[in-house]
């Protein structure tokens, strides 16, 4: 019941095409979700708050009298927070701020000739919508991971959207408390695709939600599909798939730790991916035995069993360390753990991974909460070309070009030649007229 299937790649040529065929992945569900959310997006765009309330009642089982959470509810959530959780959140925020502040970019001016400069500057997005999911778990940590880099970037206007609970009509109190600890006072009790639509198009019927410029934060397949469809009207961080972990382990790894880390990721969702890569049969057997021992005792054992049994999860057997690194780079995992001898050297050779965790005492759970790194990460192989959420996600580059007459004159002939080569003579004329 808790057994991971095996994929044996030993003796195979590990080219990119072969690995794309054989490595485990979650099944693509985007097309069905995209069709399902299209009507939601269109209705919210056309009907505003009234449509949001209808969808909230339909999907969340509650029709709040107000969608924006009053400040008193945020204050009450902060006041009622368990002291241990308050302390943990404050420490998570502190560490995330240290990393985020160090990631800020400064303007750079390049001198290219006489009085000829180009200054590249990084400007914060004006207004950001941060989505915090509900569903199978509660995610105050996602509030931290989205808000802290946005604040470090200098974003002036932040709105959080999170699903309401059926009994209160409010987002989960721990989510509200996290917002309060971070100084965010604009929180909306809206979830799902209707939240993405509301943040994109806004509304002013009864309450006023100003549209945002950028939406970040994870969510289920419907949230991801909605984000994909509004991209272009607003910016998005990514279209995220199910969460995933890939662990490279050798005989130096403790199989208890490896199994616990695979199980912890499977706990997220039945579609979560848990993958072990090893060149040693003894490691595969020991980890399998530990999974079978630990998983049945977990609180969410059924969910874990479904994730481990899915096509997205497996033990991948390879020939050696070099082959393992080839597999890891091809997989481009959201979370990559290196529980091997000389893990730091392996990390240097790893080019593709959302976050890389080195050694036995850097589990993915550390990154989820309190490492200082960001846990909003690329999934489904997109770490091969995209990055974790960070300060840069909330900045946009802009260049200031400042040339004097002498500076322009230095390149005028070249501009005219290139303009003629491209059959755009008016471009050349726009320069030559200044020296006529």
Short mmCIF file of C-alpha atoms in Angstrom, two decimals:
data_model
loop_
_atom_site.label_atom_id
_atom_site.label_comp_id
_atom_site.label_asym_id
_atom_site.label_seq_id
_atom_site.Cartn_x
_atom_site.Cartn_y
_atom_site.Cartn_z
CA UNK A 1 0.00 0.00 0.00
CA UNK A 2 2.87 2.38 0.77
CA UNK A 3 5.30 0.95 -1.79
CA UNK A 4 6.98 3.15 -4.38
CA UNK A 5 7.21 1.67 -7.87
CA UNK A 6 10.67 1.25 -9.37
CA UNK A 7 12.08 2.69 -12.58
CA UNK A 8 15.33 0.99 -13.56
CA UNK A 9 17.54 3.18 -15.74
CA UNK A 10 20.73 1.18 -15.18
CA UNK A 11 22.60 0.50 -18.37
CA UNK A 12 20.50 2.95 -20.36
CA UNK A 13 21.74 5.90 -22.37
CA UNK A 14 20.50 8.87 -20.36
CA UNK A 15 19.88 11.39 -23.11
CA UNK A 16 17.28 14.12 -22.67
CA UNK A 17 14.60 12.45 -24.79
CA UNK A 18 14.93 9.14 -22.92
CA UNK A 19 14.71 10.82 -19.54
CA UNK A 20 11.64 12.82 -20.52
CA UNK A 21 9.92 9.57 -21.44
CA UNK A 22 10.89 7.61 -18.35
CA UNK A 23 11.06 9.98 -15.39
CA UNK A 24 7.91 10.11 -13.22
CA UNK A 25 5.65 13.14 -13.49
CA UNK A 26 2.22 14.14 -12.26
CA UNK A 27 -0.53 13.72 -14.85
CA UNK A 28 -1.44 16.87 -16.74
CA UNK A 29 -4.86 18.17 -15.68
CA UNK A 30 -4.57 21.69 -16.96
CA UNK A 31 -6.89 21.41 -19.96
CA UNK A 32 -9.92 20.28 -17.97
CA UNK A 33 -9.28 22.91 -15.29
CA UNK A 34 -8.85 25.61 -17.94
CA UNK A 35 -12.27 24.82 -19.40
CA UNK A 36 -13.83 24.78 -15.94
CA UNK A 37 -12.55 28.22 -14.90
CA UNK A 38 -13.25 30.12 -18.12
CA UNK A 39 -16.84 30.85 -17.16
CA UNK A 40 -15.79 31.94 -13.68
CA UNK A 41 -13.33 34.47 -15.06
CA UNK A 42 -15.83 35.85 -17.56
CA UNK A 43 -18.61 36.21 -14.99
CA UNK A 44 -16.44 37.99 -12.44
CA UNK A 45 -15.10 40.32 -15.14
CA UNK A 46 -18.67 41.18 -16.20
CA UNK A 47 -20.58 41.07 -12.90
CA UNK A 48 -17.98 41.88 -10.26
CA UNK A 49 -18.63 41.29 -6.57
CA UNK A 50 -22.05 39.71 -7.12
CA UNK A 51 -20.48 36.93 -9.17
CA UNK A 52 -17.73 36.45 -6.59
CA UNK A 53 -20.36 35.99 -3.87
CA UNK A 54 -22.24 33.45 -5.98
CA UNK A 55 -19.10 31.40 -6.58
CA UNK A 56 -18.05 31.68 -2.94
CA UNK A 57 -21.42 30.33 -1.83
CA UNK A 58 -21.22 27.53 -4.40
CA UNK A 59 -17.65 26.38 -3.76
CA UNK A 60 -16.99 27.38 -0.12
CA UNK A 61 -20.46 26.94 1.35
CA UNK A 62 -20.76 30.46 2.72
CA UNK A 63 -21.96 33.87 1.51
CA UNK A 64 -20.12 36.48 3.62
CA UNK A 65 -21.81 39.80 4.30
CA UNK A 66 -18.45 41.40 3.50
CA UNK A 67 -15.66 39.94 1.39
CA UNK A 68 -12.96 42.25 2.76
CA UNK A 69 -11.86 41.17 6.20
CA UNK A 70 -12.35 43.91 8.78
CA UNK A 71 -9.29 45.05 10.68
CA UNK A 72 -10.79 43.89 13.96
CA UNK A 73 -10.81 40.28 12.73
CA UNK A 74 -7.12 40.49 11.80
CA UNK A 75 -6.31 42.01 15.19
CA UNK A 76 -8.31 39.32 16.97
CA UNK A 77 -6.48 36.60 15.04
CA UNK A 78 -3.12 38.05 16.09
CA UNK A 79 -4.25 38.33 19.72
CA UNK A 80 -5.56 34.76 19.75
CA UNK A 81 -2.49 33.21 18.17
CA UNK A 82 -0.88 30.37 20.09
CA UNK A 83 2.38 31.73 21.59
CA UNK A 84 4.47 28.92 20.09
CA UNK A 85 3.06 29.59 16.61
CA UNK A 86 3.53 33.35 17.07
CA UNK A 87 7.19 32.80 17.99
CA UNK A 88 7.74 30.45 15.04
CA UNK A 89 6.13 32.87 12.59
CA UNK A 90 8.20 35.79 13.88
CA UNK A 91 11.39 33.77 13.45
CA UNK A 92 10.33 32.67 9.96
CA UNK A 93 9.66 36.31 9.05
CA UNK A 94 12.98 37.46 10.52
CA UNK A 95 15.00 34.92 8.54
CA UNK A 96 13.07 35.51 5.32
CA UNK A 97 13.69 39.26 5.63
CA UNK A 98 17.45 38.77 6.01
CA UNK A 99 17.61 36.76 2.79
CA UNK A 100 15.20 39.05 0.93
CA UNK A 101 16.98 42.27 1.89
CA UNK A 102 20.29 40.80 0.68
CA UNK A 103 18.62 40.02 -2.67
CA UNK A 104 17.66 43.61 -3.50
CA UNK A 105 19.10 45.10 -6.67
CA UNK A 106 20.53 48.58 -7.01
CA UNK A 107 20.64 50.83 -10.07
CA UNK A 108 23.74 50.45 -12.27
CA UNK A 109 24.98 53.12 -14.67
CA UNK A 110 27.15 52.16 -17.65
CA UNK A 111 29.29 54.83 -19.37
CA UNK A 112 29.57 54.20 -23.10
CA UNK A 113 31.23 57.32 -24.45
CA UNK A 114 31.32 61.09 -24.00
CA UNK A 115 28.28 62.01 -21.90
CA UNK A 116 26.70 58.72 -22.97
CA UNK A 117 25.13 56.62 -20.23
CA UNK A 118 22.58 53.87 -19.75
CA UNK A 119 21.22 53.39 -16.24
CA UNK A 120 19.44 50.14 -15.44
CA UNK A 121 17.08 50.56 -12.52
CA UNK A 122 14.72 48.14 -10.76
CA UNK A 123 11.29 49.43 -9.84
CA UNK A 124 8.69 47.68 -7.68
CA UNK A 125 5.36 46.66 -9.12
CA UNK A 126 2.71 49.13 -7.93
CA UNK A 127 0.11 46.67 -6.63
CA UNK A 128 0.29 42.93 -5.97
CA UNK A 129 -2.32 40.29 -5.21
CA UNK A 130 -1.09 37.43 -3.04
CA UNK A 131 -3.05 34.18 -3.14
CA UNK A 132 -2.95 31.92 -0.08
CA UNK A 133 -4.66 28.55 -0.60
CA UNK A 134 -6.91 26.69 1.81
CA UNK A 135 -8.06 23.16 1.06
CA UNK A 136 -6.27 20.23 2.66
CA UNK A 137 -3.92 22.33 4.82
CA UNK A 138 -3.46 25.80 6.34
CA UNK A 139 -0.68 27.98 4.92
CA UNK A 140 0.44 30.91 7.10
CA UNK A 141 3.93 30.13 5.83
CA UNK A 142 2.78 31.05 2.31
CA UNK A 143 1.75 34.48 3.63
CA UNK A 144 5.32 34.94 4.85
CA UNK A 145 6.90 33.67 1.64
CA UNK A 146 4.85 36.03 -0.56
CA UNK A 147 4.67 39.14 1.59
CA UNK A 148 8.28 39.41 2.77
CA UNK A 149 9.96 39.62 -0.68
CA UNK A 150 7.21 41.95 -1.93
CA UNK A 151 7.85 44.29 1.00
CA UNK A 152 11.62 44.06 0.50
CA UNK A 153 11.12 45.01 -3.15
CA UNK A 154 9.20 48.11 -2.08
CA UNK A 155 5.73 47.15 -3.30
CA UNK A 156 3.39 49.83 -1.94
CA UNK A 157 0.04 48.06 -2.17
CA UNK A 158 -0.56 44.42 -1.16
CA UNK A 159 -3.85 42.51 -1.15
CA UNK A 160 -4.14 38.95 0.17
CA UNK A 161 -6.92 36.63 -1.01
CA UNK A 162 -7.64 33.38 0.82
CA UNK A 163 -10.71 31.11 0.92
CA UNK A 164 -13.33 31.71 3.64
CA UNK A 165 -14.21 29.00 6.12
CA UNK A 166 -17.81 27.84 5.99
CA UNK A 167 -18.44 28.43 9.70
CA UNK A 168 -17.03 31.99 9.94
CA UNK A 169 -16.96 33.44 6.43
CA UNK A 170 -13.33 34.40 7.12
CA UNK A 171 -9.99 32.97 6.03
CA UNK A 172 -8.32 30.68 8.53
CA UNK A 173 -7.34 32.65 11.66
CA UNK A 174 -3.69 31.61 11.43
CA UNK A 175 -3.54 33.05 7.89
CA UNK A 176 -5.11 36.26 9.18
CA UNK A 177 -2.65 36.37 12.07
CA UNK A 178 0.31 35.98 9.71
CA UNK A 179 -1.00 38.90 7.64
CA UNK A 180 -1.37 40.96 10.81
CA UNK A 181 2.17 40.19 11.99
CA UNK A 182 3.45 41.38 8.59
CA UNK A 183 1.41 44.59 8.68
CA UNK A 184 -0.90 43.67 5.80
CA UNK A 185 -4.40 45.04 6.43
CA UNK A 186 -6.05 44.27 3.06
CA UNK A 187 -7.26 40.69 3.18
CA UNK A 188 -10.13 39.30 1.13
CA UNK A 189 -12.17 36.20 1.97
CA UNK A 190 -12.12 34.88 -1.59
CA UNK A 191 -10.70 31.60 -2.83
CA UNK A 192 -10.26 29.61 -6.01
CA UNK A 193 -10.49 30.88 -9.57
CA UNK A 194 -12.91 33.61 -8.44
CA UNK A 195 -10.12 35.09 -6.30
CA UNK A 196 -7.78 35.24 -9.28
CA UNK A 197 -10.54 36.89 -11.33
CA UNK A 198 -11.34 39.38 -8.57
CA UNK A 199 -7.69 40.39 -8.16
CA UNK A 200 -7.34 40.75 -11.94
CA UNK A 201 -10.48 42.71 -12.75
CA UNK A 202 -11.44 44.22 -9.40
CA UNK A 203 -14.95 45.35 -8.52
CA UNK A 204 -16.70 48.35 -7.00
CA UNK A 205 -20.25 47.10 -6.42
CA UNK A 206 -20.82 47.16 -2.67
CA UNK A 207 -17.13 46.94 -1.83
CA UNK A 208 -14.13 48.20 -3.76
CA UNK A 209 -11.31 45.89 -4.77
CA UNK A 210 -8.75 47.68 -6.88
CA UNK A 211 -7.24 45.51 -9.65
CA UNK A 212 -3.63 44.41 -9.19
CA UNK A 213 -0.66 44.37 -11.55
CA UNK A 214 0.82 41.03 -10.45
CA UNK A 215 -0.57 37.87 -8.82
CA UNK A 216 1.67 35.47 -6.92
CA UNK A 217 1.14 32.43 -4.73
CA UNK A 218 0.36 28.73 -5.15
CA UNK A 219 -3.02 27.03 -5.50
CA UNK A 220 -4.81 23.99 -6.87
CA UNK A 221 -5.27 23.14 -10.55
CA UNK A 222 -8.16 25.60 -10.90
CA UNK A 223 -6.17 28.46 -9.40
CA UNK A 224 -3.23 27.61 -11.66
CA UNK A 225 -5.50 27.48 -14.72
CA UNK A 226 -7.06 30.83 -13.82
CA UNK A 227 -3.62 32.41 -13.41
CA UNK A 228 -2.57 31.07 -16.79
CA UNK A 229 -5.61 32.62 -18.46
CA UNK A 230 -5.30 36.08 -16.91
CA UNK A 231 -1.57 36.29 -17.66
CA UNK A 232 -1.11 39.24 -19.97
CA UNK A 233 -3.84 41.25 -18.28
CA UNK A 234 -1.75 40.90 -15.12
CA UNK A 235 1.64 39.38 -14.44
CA UNK A 236 1.91 36.08 -12.60
CA UNK A 237 4.75 34.34 -10.83
CA UNK A 238 4.19 30.91 -12.40
CA UNK A 239 1.61 28.29 -13.28
CA UNK A 240 2.39 25.77 -10.55
CA UNK A 241 1.74 22.06 -10.70
CA UNK A 242 1.60 19.58 -7.80
CA UNK A 243 4.43 19.82 -5.31
CA UNK A 244 7.41 17.48 -5.65
CA UNK A 245 10.57 16.23 -3.97
CA UNK A 246 13.46 14.31 -5.53
CA UNK A 247 16.08 12.84 -3.18
CA UNK A 248 19.49 11.57 -4.27
CA UNK A 249 20.72 9.16 -1.59
CA UNK A 250 23.68 6.83 -1.22
CA UNK A 251 24.88 4.48 1.51
CA UNK A 252 25.85 7.41 3.75
CA UNK A 253 22.20 8.50 4.01
CA UNK A 254 20.00 7.55 6.95
CA UNK A 255 17.01 5.74 5.38
CA UNK A 256 14.77 6.99 8.20
CA UNK A 257 15.45 10.59 7.19
CA UNK A 258 14.99 9.92 3.47
CA UNK A 259 11.68 8.13 4.08
CA UNK A 260 10.44 10.87 6.40
CA UNK A 261 11.20 13.51 3.77
CA UNK A 262 9.43 11.60 1.00
CA UNK A 263 6.41 11.13 3.27
CA UNK A 264 6.34 14.78 4.30
CA UNK A 265 6.02 15.86 0.69
CA UNK A 266 3.40 13.22 -0.08
CA UNK A 267 1.37 14.65 2.81
CA UNK A 268 0.56 17.78 0.78
CA UNK A 269 -1.71 16.26 -1.83
CA UNK A 270 -2.60 12.93 -3.48
CA UNK A 271 -0.94 14.31 -6.62
CA UNK A 272 2.30 15.25 -4.84
CA UNK A 273 5.45 13.65 -6.25
CA UNK A 274 7.98 11.77 -4.09
CA UNK A 275 11.02 10.46 -5.99
CA UNK A 276 14.15 8.69 -4.74
CA UNK A 277 17.23 8.37 -6.96
CA UNK A 278 19.92 5.90 -5.93
CA UNK A 279 22.57 3.66 -7.43
CA UNK A 280 22.37 1.16 -4.57
CA UNK A 281 19.77 -1.58 -4.19
CA UNK A 282 20.40 -1.66 -0.45
CA UNK A 283 19.44 2.02 -0.16
CA UNK A 284 16.27 1.49 -2.18
CA UNK A 285 15.31 -1.46 0.01
CA UNK A 286 16.07 0.32 3.28
CA UNK A 287 14.12 3.43 2.31
CA UNK A 288 11.18 1.34 1.08
CA UNK A 289 11.11 -0.48 4.42
CA UNK A 290 11.14 2.80 6.32
CA UNK A 291 8.34 4.24 4.18
CA UNK A 292 6.24 1.13 4.89
CA UNK A 293 6.93 1.54 8.61
CA UNK A 294 6.45 5.30 8.97
CA UNK A 295 3.65 6.14 6.54
CA UNK A 296 0.81 4.13 8.15
CA UNK A 297 1.33 6.02 11.43
CA UNK A 298 1.01 9.45 9.78
CA UNK A 299 -2.09 11.54 10.43
CA UNK A 300 -2.81 11.79 6.70
CA UNK A 301 -1.88 8.19 5.87
CA UNK A 302 -4.52 7.76 3.17
CA UNK A 303 -3.47 10.89 1.30
CA UNK A 304 0.18 9.84 1.58
CA UNK A 305 -0.57 6.35 0.28
CA UNK A 306 -2.31 7.77 -2.80
CA UNK A 307 0.60 10.12 -3.53
CA UNK A 308 3.21 7.39 -3.15
CA UNK A 309 1.23 5.01 -5.37
CA UNK A 310 0.73 7.59 -8.13
CA UNK A 311 2.58 7.65 -11.43
CA UNK A 312 4.38 10.80 -10.26
CA UNK A 313 6.27 8.93 -7.50
CA UNK A 314 8.99 6.27 -7.82
CA UNK A 315 12.39 4.94 -6.89
CA UNK A 316 14.73 5.54 -9.82
CA UNK A 317 17.73 3.19 -10.00
CA UNK A 318 20.79 4.45 -11.85
CA UNK A 319 24.39 3.26 -12.39
CA UNK A 320 26.44 5.83 -10.49
CA UNK A 321 26.72 9.35 -9.10
CA UNK A 322 27.26 10.91 -12.53
CA UNK A 323 24.10 9.28 -13.81
CA UNK A 324 22.21 10.48 -10.75
CA UNK A 325 23.21 14.09 -11.42
CA UNK A 326 22.12 13.69 -15.04
CA UNK A 327 18.72 12.48 -13.81
CA UNK A 328 18.41 15.31 -11.27
CA UNK A 329 19.20 17.95 -13.88
CA UNK A 330 16.70 16.42 -16.32
CA UNK A 331 14.00 16.22 -13.64
CA UNK A 332 14.60 19.86 -12.55
CA UNK A 333 12.76 19.32 -9.30
CA UNK A 334 10.97 21.82 -7.13
CA UNK A 335 12.76 20.46 -4.04
CA UNK A 336 16.04 18.57 -4.45
CA UNK A 337 17.69 16.81 -1.52
CA UNK A 338 21.29 15.60 -1.66
CA UNK A 339 21.81 13.02 1.07
CA UNK A 340 25.12 11.73 -0.25
CA UNK A 341 28.83 11.86 0.48
CA UNK A 342 30.29 15.28 -0.43
CA UNK A 343 26.84 16.74 -0.98
CA UNK A 344 28.27 20.24 -1.43
CA UNK A 345 30.20 19.11 -4.51
CA UNK A 346 27.08 17.46 -5.88
CA UNK A 347 25.22 20.73 -5.42
CA UNK A 348 27.81 22.54 -7.54
CA UNK A 349 27.17 20.07 -10.35
CA UNK A 350 23.40 20.52 -10.06
CA UNK A 351 22.15 23.13 -12.53
CA UNK A 352 18.39 22.67 -12.26
CA UNK A 353 16.49 22.77 -8.98
CA UNK A 354 14.06 25.19 -7.35
CA UNK A 355 15.71 24.77 -3.94
CA UNK A 356 18.57 22.41 -3.14
CA UNK A 357 18.91 20.95 0.36
CA UNK A 358 22.35 19.61 1.33
CA UNK A 359 23.01 16.87 3.84
CA UNK A 360 21.01 15.10 6.53
CA UNK A 361 20.08 18.24 8.49
CA UNK A 362 18.65 20.34 5.66
CA UNK A 363 15.26 18.71 5.02
CA UNK A 364 12.65 20.25 2.74
CA UNK A 365 10.53 20.94 5.83
CA UNK A 366 13.21 23.42 6.92
CA UNK A 367 12.73 25.32 3.65
CA UNK A 368 8.97 25.20 4.03
CA UNK A 369 9.10 27.21 7.22
CA UNK A 370 12.29 28.64 8.60
CA UNK A 371 15.43 28.35 6.44
CA UNK A 372 15.15 31.93 5.18
CA UNK A 373 14.74 30.64 1.61
CA UNK A 374 11.44 30.97 -0.27
CA UNK A 375 9.14 27.97 -0.62
CA UNK A 376 7.17 29.26 -3.63
CA UNK A 377 9.10 27.31 -6.26
CA UNK A 378 8.93 26.15 -9.90
CA UNK A 379 7.37 22.70 -10.42
CA UNK A 380 6.89 20.13 -13.21
CA UNK A 381 10.42 20.58 -14.56
CA UNK A 382 10.15 24.36 -14.93
CA UNK A 383 13.12 24.82 -12.60
CA UNK A 384 15.14 24.25 -15.77
CA UNK A 385 14.23 27.78 -16.85
CA UNK A 386 12.54 29.61 -13.96
CA UNK A 387 13.27 30.63 -10.40
CA UNK A 388 11.95 30.65 -6.88
CA UNK A 389 9.76 33.54 -5.82
CA UNK A 390 11.96 36.35 -4.53
CA UNK A 391 12.51 40.07 -4.46
CA UNK A 392 13.20 40.06 -8.21
CA UNK A 393 9.72 38.62 -8.81
CA UNK A 394 8.25 41.92 -7.65
CA UNK A 395 10.60 44.21 -9.59
CA UNK A 396 10.65 45.31 -13.20
CA UNK A 397 13.70 46.59 -15.02
CA UNK A 398 13.74 49.96 -16.73
CA UNK A 399 16.62 51.69 -18.52
CA UNK A 400 17.32 55.41 -18.71
CA UNK A 401 19.27 56.46 -21.81
CA UNK A 402 21.08 59.82 -21.58
CA UNK A 403 23.30 60.82 -24.55
CA UNK A 404 24.74 64.23 -25.34
CA UNK A 405 25.14 65.61 -28.89
CA UNK A 406 28.72 64.38 -28.92
CA UNK A 407 27.67 60.95 -27.72
CA UNK A 408 25.03 60.57 -30.42
CA UNK A 409 27.39 61.87 -33.08
CA UNK A 410 29.86 59.12 -32.19
CA UNK A 411 27.40 56.39 -33.28
CA UNK A 412 25.31 58.32 -35.84
CA UNK A 413 26.93 56.78 -38.92
CA UNK A 414 26.47 53.28 -37.53
CA UNK A 415 22.77 53.91 -36.80
CA UNK A 416 22.20 55.18 -40.33
CA UNK A 417 23.96 52.15 -41.81
CA UNK A 418 21.92 49.70 -39.74
CA UNK A 419 18.68 51.54 -40.47
CA UNK A 420 19.39 51.30 -44.20
CA UNK A 421 20.22 47.59 -43.85
CA UNK A 422 16.86 47.01 -42.21
CA UNK A 423 15.04 49.12 -44.81
CA UNK A 424 13.92 51.59 -42.17
CA UNK A 425 15.41 54.85 -43.55
CA UNK A 426 13.27 57.09 -41.34
CA UNK A 427 15.14 55.70 -38.37
CA UNK A 428 18.42 56.93 -39.86
CA UNK A 429 16.84 60.26 -40.74
CA UNK A 430 15.73 60.72 -37.10
CA UNK A 431 19.44 60.76 -36.22
CA UNK A 432 20.96 62.58 -39.22
CA UNK A 433 18.47 65.47 -38.95
CA UNK A 434 20.10 66.41 -35.66
CA UNK A 435 23.39 67.09 -37.46
CA UNK A 436 22.07 68.63 -40.69
#
